Amino acid sequence: MSYGIEINEQRFEDEPRAGQCLRTYLRERGWFGVKKGCDQGDCGACTVHVDGAPVHSCLYPAVRAEGRSVTTVEGLAKPGGELHPAQQQFLDAQGFQCGFCTAGFLMTTAALQAEEGTAHDDGKLRDLPRAFKGNICRCTGYRAIEDAVRGVKHTESPGAGQAVGKSLGAPAGPLVVTGTARYTFDVEVPGLLHMKLLRSPHPHARIVSIDTRDALEVPGVHAVLTHHDSPDRLYSSARHEHPTEDPMDTRVLDDVVRFVGQRVAAVVADSEQAAEEGCRRVVVTYEELPYVIDPEEAMLPGAPVLHPKGPESGIFRAGNNVCGEVHNTIGDMEKGYAEADVVLEETFRTQRVQHASLETHGSVAYFEPKEDGDGERITVRSSTQAPFLTRRALCALYDLGEDEVRVVAGRVGGGFGGKQEMLTEDIVVLAALKLRRPVKLEFTRAEQFYGATTRHPFKITIKIGAKADGTLTALRIRVLSNTGAYGNHGPAVMFHSVGESFAVYKAPNKQVEAYSVYTNGVPAGAFRGYGLGQVLFALESVMDELALRLGMDPLELREKNVIGAGDHMVTPIGHEPDLFIASYGMKQCMDVVRKAIAEDRSHEDVPEGWLTGTGSAVAMIATGPPGGHFADATLSLLRDGTYDIAVGTAEFGNGTTTVHKQITAGALNTTVDRITVRQSDTDVVRHDTGAFGSAGTVVAGKAVMLAADSLAERLKTFAARHTGVARHLCRLGAEAFDCAGRTVTLKELYEAAYDKGKLHEVTAEGHWTGSPRSVAFNAQWFRLAVDPDTGEMRILRSVHAADAGQVMNPMQCRGQVEGGVAQALGATLFETVRVDERGEVTTAAFRRYRLPQYADVPRTEVHFMQTSDSIGPLGAKSMSESPFNPVAPAFTNALRDATGVRFTELPVTRDVVWRGIARKVQGESHK
């Protein structure tokens, strides 16, 4: 067979493998802008043009491209580097966050732009819900993408020292739109071996024997790893600064499996195909064990014990499958309920949700010479939110020194908490150490569902009492969190879920009872909101229901009881000494909602017979995790007179890289183009706990600010000494000092420091511990329309109020809010990881697990409050997780207002709404 294909105007004649798709063919030839997101043509991240027509290259056989011209995102730009109009539009509007989906949206947009006004134009560009039905974005909420297509420009170019508060584009933006940003697997590693995992078919079983002989006979298979090869020590896949926050209940490969999908063996081969065949040939003999799926049943006497381990594991009550628990009472609950005129009790349930970041989990391990030239060390390139903590865990697992392990995170294609885990690095390093060869493991989309983690399913019971005037007298919260087969993040999520939710409303009598419980299901883990979203769904629903019983306006009830600016916060462990209301925007948030209600006219065009309703909810969240979240930053003047920031936090669309440059530009009175950032590499930066817990701005940003302020002072001192001019007469500019009329360039200062052996005087460091912490506030309001005959719901208007303190980058911050609202709407309306009676995931594909698409997401009006925080850097607060939390209760409160039905379980799918309305109508007809 003779084969020829033109890719971006280059000729290739390598024949594809039998059955090879165009996506892998293109990536194997270095066109890394073509992304893998779903494996099944559902997400559009792999979109390319074949003879000018957009196709999903994961579904397009490479053999069909023979004789055709293929264009990837790298080939869109014109000769000489001029961007394609679509690329420029996405750059100007910042129509991306993590950017993993951007190539797909660009290729779809470019094809439609080419058709517009031609005989082929069918109006898709004017009908974006139809145009983008084959493309998914998990980060942006789609508004930024629409603005890009419509040619709206949001980016600004401020002058020296003026960057803070401006909408600067992401430094990696040009790389993202040209497809040259390098994500985890966008590198070529010579001699690379591929790993595939054999996974358990049983919810609970002991491995009696594993026969690997047939698997090792497969051509290309190098090794089959089993529990016999695994280190005999326990750890947690969760990454926290303090490992004791999580129970040590996991082994790299175990002789007991505890959920369907747990890894049993790892096959390493020359190709993924050979590794897959090797997995099929491994013969495992299991002794099946009793299993338990329901957390209430798991705590009962006689239930199967998942982890019969001792106290050294950190499991709270292993014999009762209780991973962690918390109990506390403030005041006298019986007295509080006795004083109430209205007492209300209700139980709520929330479901498993997948993070669905378009880049799946994965890592590649390879060997490099040590920096001192004395031997080798292993380098792990990983899709992780916590490279330093991952290095620490790998060193502990394999008895390696920190100088023997390097962890690098490229650009990460979405995280949402899911990559605050070590799910691939441990076993990849095991294989690499054994074989002394580079090894790669990349999850399939299906493995993301049954082999990674989900949001914790919760059962929440709330009992609340209030006087006739709305004053709360008693509040009891009982939480049952299903942590699945392993306790990664289990106790921490449980504890956080009843933290700020417990504190946001004042009541003299409060009680909390919370459990994190093991079951034989896919493990849960960190997820945006970290438990608060689940409990606030229940609490804010109950507050609305209480207002109805009292005949009060729901906002008035909240205003009467919500924590105030000068109040102490009391969490389940009492008063946390490092947690403060360092700025207060809750009242402003509720004022935004009140104004939206007063001015709203969106219900005027509702179809006849449809029901309409409004609903709101509020939320409070700490701007960082308890117990310390550490960040170090180093800021240096370079030889060419520009600056270098070295900071450990990872970039995955959270925008921290931009904010760090803005902070530095302000402190050094320069422009962001004169600043470079090195990050997410344990070799070149100092310690950082990780990009989670809303820490990118308020922790790593604080470290950068301290380093920048320190460097500004050091440079001023050095310039004064160098010129002999009084220090107070030296003024720092973008490229030089003005010392009483004498201009001294930053290049000159660097050379002077170099010549005198004093480069340390033009370098500064910053460190922040993440303590003390402040709180951020949010409020969400919806107006909905509901068709009672079908259960169809339409969001007529969505308004979000965000108290982010000093907003460092309005464009980016707005994107975080919109993305959080969109993701929360998915969890409210249809997203659910379904499991069967054995705990096996049955929704292991995007086409069975519905994600919000362009047509599903309303344009949310985002309002920022006028506050400035006394703790956060330059008055800023975090805003990456908190917008998620009030969305579900605001939506179901609006449903209650429209239909008269209180929905207590998520998701509220169309059929659930229809049945709820039908039951209400039937009940009324029987009265």
PDB file of N, CA and C in Angstrom, residues 388-425:
ATOM      1  N   PHE A 388       4.794  19.196  44.167  1.00  0.00           N
ATOM      2  CA  PHE A 388       5.705  19.024  45.301  1.00  0.00           C
ATOM      3  C   PHE A 388       5.220  17.928  46.243  1.00  0.00           C
ATOM      4  N   LEU A 389       3.918  17.884  46.499  1.00  0.00           N
ATOM      5  CA  LEU A 389       3.399  16.849  47.389  1.00  0.00           C
ATOM      6  C   LEU A 389       3.481  15.476  46.735  1.00  0.00           C
ATOM      7  N   THR A 390       3.369  15.444  45.411  1.00  0.00           N
ATOM      8  CA  THR A 390       3.521  14.174  44.700  1.00  0.00           C
ATOM      9  C   THR A 390       4.959  13.687  44.801  1.00  0.00           C
ATOM     10  N   ARG A 391       5.921  14.586  44.647  1.00  0.00           N
ATOM     11  CA  ARG A 391       7.324  14.183  44.819  1.00  0.00           C
ATOM     12  C   ARG A 391       7.546  13.635  46.225  1.00  0.00           C
ATOM     13  N   ARG A 392       7.004  14.321  47.215  1.00  0.00           N
ATOM     14  CA  ARG A 392       7.178  13.865  48.602  1.00  0.00           C
ATOM     15  C   ARG A 392       6.642  12.447  48.776  1.00  0.00           C
ATOM     16  N   ALA A 393       5.466  12.183  48.202  1.00  0.00           N
ATOM     17  CA  ALA A 393       4.858  10.858  48.352  1.00  0.00           C
ATOM     18  C   ALA A 393       5.662   9.788  47.619  1.00  0.00           C
ATOM     19  N   LEU A 394       6.169  10.099  46.433  1.00  0.00           N
ATOM     20  CA  LEU A 394       6.965   9.131  45.679  1.00  0.00           C
ATOM     21  C   LEU A 394       8.262   8.808  46.409  1.00  0.00           C
ATOM     22  N   CYS A 395       8.875   9.825  46.990  1.00  0.00           N
ATOM     23  CA  CYS A 395      10.104   9.587  47.758  1.00  0.00           C
ATOM     24  C   CYS A 395       9.839   8.664  48.940  1.00  0.00           C
ATOM     25  N   ALA A 396       8.720   8.880  49.623  1.00  0.00           N
ATOM     26  CA  ALA A 396       8.381   8.048  50.775  1.00  0.00           C
ATOM     27  C   ALA A 396       8.067   6.614  50.354  1.00  0.00           C
ATOM     28  N   LEU A 397       7.383   6.459  49.227  1.00  0.00           N
ATOM     29  CA  LEU A 397       6.996   5.122  48.769  1.00  0.00           C
ATOM     30  C   LEU A 397       8.197   4.282  48.369  1.00  0.00           C
ATOM     31  N   TYR A 398       9.151   4.918  47.693  1.00  0.00           N
ATOM     32  CA  TYR A 398      10.240   4.152  47.092  1.00  0.00           C
ATOM     33  C   TYR A 398      11.602   4.439  47.730  1.00  0.00           C
ATOM     34  N   ASP A 399      11.594   5.041  48.927  1.00  0.00           N
ATOM     35  CA  ASP A 399      12.830   5.293  49.674  1.00  0.00           C
ATOM     36  C   ASP A 399      13.853   6.052  48.828  1.00  0.00           C
ATOM     37  N   LEU A 400      13.389   7.119  48.199  1.00  0.00           N
ATOM     38  CA  LEU A 400      14.243   7.935  47.350  1.00  0.00           C
ATOM     39  C   LEU A 400      14.459   9.299  47.992  1.00  0.00           C
ATOM     40  N   GLY A 401      15.595   9.885  47.746  1.00  0.00           N
ATOM     41  CA  GLY A 401      15.844  11.239  48.205  1.00  0.00           C
ATOM     42  C   GLY A 401      15.199  12.244  47.270  1.00  0.00           C
ATOM     43  N   GLU A 402      14.953  13.445  47.782  1.00  0.00           N
ATOM     44  CA  GLU A 402      14.309  14.455  46.942  1.00  0.00           C
ATOM     45  C   GLU A 402      15.154  14.821  45.728  1.00  0.00           C
ATOM     46  N   ASP A 403      16.483  14.642  45.840  1.00  0.00           N
ATOM     47  CA  ASP A 403      17.334  14.931  44.687  1.00  0.00           C
ATOM     48  C   ASP A 403      17.265  13.826  43.641  1.00  0.00           C
ATOM     49  N   GLU A 404      16.577  12.729  43.973  1.00  0.00           N
ATOM     50  CA  GLU A 404      16.456  11.612  43.037  1.00  0.00           C
ATOM     51  C   GLU A 404      15.130  11.626  42.277  1.00  0.00           C
ATOM     52  N   VAL A 405      14.235  12.554  42.610  1.00  0.00           N
ATOM     53  CA  VAL A 405      12.915  12.624  41.973  1.00  0.00           C
ATOM     54  C   VAL A 405      12.625  14.068  41.577  1.00  0.00           C
ATOM     55  N   ARG A 406      12.221  14.244  40.355  1.00  0.00           N
ATOM     56  CA  ARG A 406      11.756  15.540  39.867  1.00  0.00           C
ATOM     57  C   ARG A 406      10.335  15.356  39.354  1.00  0.00           C
ATOM     58  N   VAL A 407       9.421  16.226  39.758  1.00  0.00           N
ATOM     59  CA  VAL A 407       8.041  16.186  39.257  1.00  0.00           C
ATOM     60  C   VAL A 407       7.764  17.497  38.526  1.00  0.00           C
ATOM     61  N   VAL A 408       7.254  17.367  37.315  1.00  0.00           N
ATOM     62  CA  VAL A 408       6.963  18.519  36.460  1.00  0.00           C
ATOM     63  C   VAL A 408       5.510  18.442  36.031  1.00  0.00           C
ATOM     64  N   ALA A 409       4.800  19.532  36.172  1.00  0.00           N
ATOM     65  CA  ALA A 409       3.457  19.639  35.596  1.00  0.00           C
ATOM     66  C   ALA A 409       3.548  20.592  34.417  1.00  0.00           C
ATOM     67  N   GLY A 410       3.210  20.122  33.221  1.00  0.00           N
ATOM     68  CA  GLY A 410       3.093  21.030  32.094  1.00  0.00           C
ATOM     69  C   GLY A 410       1.834  21.853  32.287  1.00  0.00           C
ATOM     70  N   ARG A 411       1.294  22.375  31.223  1.00  0.00           N
ATOM     71  CA  ARG A 411      -0.002  23.023  31.363  1.00  0.00           C
ATOM     72  C   ARG A 411      -1.031  21.920  31.600  1.00  0.00           C
ATOM     73  N   VAL A 412      -1.855  22.098  32.620  1.00  0.00           N
ATOM     74  CA  VAL A 412      -2.807  21.057  33.028  1.00  0.00           C
ATOM     75  C   VAL A 412      -4.164  21.346  32.412  1.00  0.00           C
ATOM     76  N   GLY A 413      -4.739  20.339  31.787  1.00  0.00           N
ATOM     77  CA  GLY A 413      -6.006  20.505  31.070  1.00  0.00           C
ATOM     78  C   GLY A 413      -7.216  20.323  31.958  1.00  0.00           C
ATOM     79  N   GLY A 414      -7.352  21.178  32.947  1.00  0.00           N
ATOM     80  CA  GLY A 414      -8.490  21.127  33.860  1.00  0.00           C
ATOM     81  C   GLY A 414      -8.183  20.266  35.067  1.00  0.00           C
ATOM     82  N   GLY A 415      -8.734  20.672  36.214  1.00  0.00           N
ATOM     83  CA  GLY A 415      -8.493  19.916  37.439  1.00  0.00           C
ATOM     84  C   GLY A 415      -9.723  19.787  38.303  1.00  0.00           C
ATOM     85  N   PHE A 416     -10.235  20.937  38.817  1.00  0.00           N
ATOM     86  CA  PHE A 416     -11.440  20.980  39.648  1.00  0.00           C
ATOM     87  C   PHE A 416     -11.308  20.129  40.906  1.00  0.00           C
ATOM     88  N   GLY A 417     -10.083  19.902  41.351  1.00  0.00           N
ATOM     89  CA  GLY A 417      -9.830  19.079  42.532  1.00  0.00           C
ATOM     90  C   GLY A 417      -9.480  17.647  42.210  1.00  0.00           C
ATOM     91  N   GLY A 418      -9.855  17.171  41.033  1.00  0.00           N
ATOM     92  CA  GLY A 418      -9.627  15.773  40.691  1.00  0.00           C
ATOM     93  C   GLY A 418      -8.169  15.408  40.569  1.00  0.00           C
ATOM     94  N   LYS A 419      -7.322  16.411  40.325  1.00  0.00           N
ATOM     95  CA  LYS A 419      -5.897  16.140  40.163  1.00  0.00           C
ATOM     96  C   LYS A 419      -5.109  16.521  41.410  1.00  0.00           C
ATOM     97  N   GLN A 420      -5.822  16.617  42.521  1.00  0.00           N
ATOM     98  CA  GLN A 420      -5.193  16.714  43.836  1.00  0.00           C
ATOM     99  C   GLN A 420      -5.054  15.294  44.384  1.00  0.00           C
ATOM    100  N   GLU A 421      -4.689  14.387  43.515  1.00  0.00           N
ATOM    101  CA  GLU A 421      -4.571  12.962  43.827  1.00  0.00           C
ATOM    102  C   GLU A 421      -3.307  12.422  43.161  1.00  0.00           C
ATOM    103  N   MET A 422      -2.806  11.335  43.671  1.00  0.00           N
ATOM    104  CA  MET A 422      -1.734  10.587  43.020  1.00  0.00           C
ATOM    105  C   MET A 422      -2.331   9.268  42.539  1.00  0.00           C
ATOM    106  N   LEU A 423      -2.789   9.257  41.294  1.00  0.00           N
ATOM    107  CA  LEU A 423      -3.502   8.093  40.754  1.00  0.00           C
ATOM    108  C   LEU A 423      -2.723   7.368  39.676  1.00  0.00           C
ATOM    109  N   THR A 424      -1.695   7.988  39.125  1.00  0.00           N
ATOM    110  CA  THR A 424      -0.908   7.335  38.071  1.00  0.00           C
ATOM    111  C   THR A 424       0.588   7.375  38.359  1.00  0.00           C
ATOM    112  N   GLU A 425       1.045   8.410  39.046  1.00  0.00           N
ATOM    113  CA  GLU A 425       2.479   8.603  39.221  1.00  0.00           C
ATOM    114  C   GLU A 425       3.129   7.445  39.982  1.00  0.00           C
TER     115      GLU A 425
END
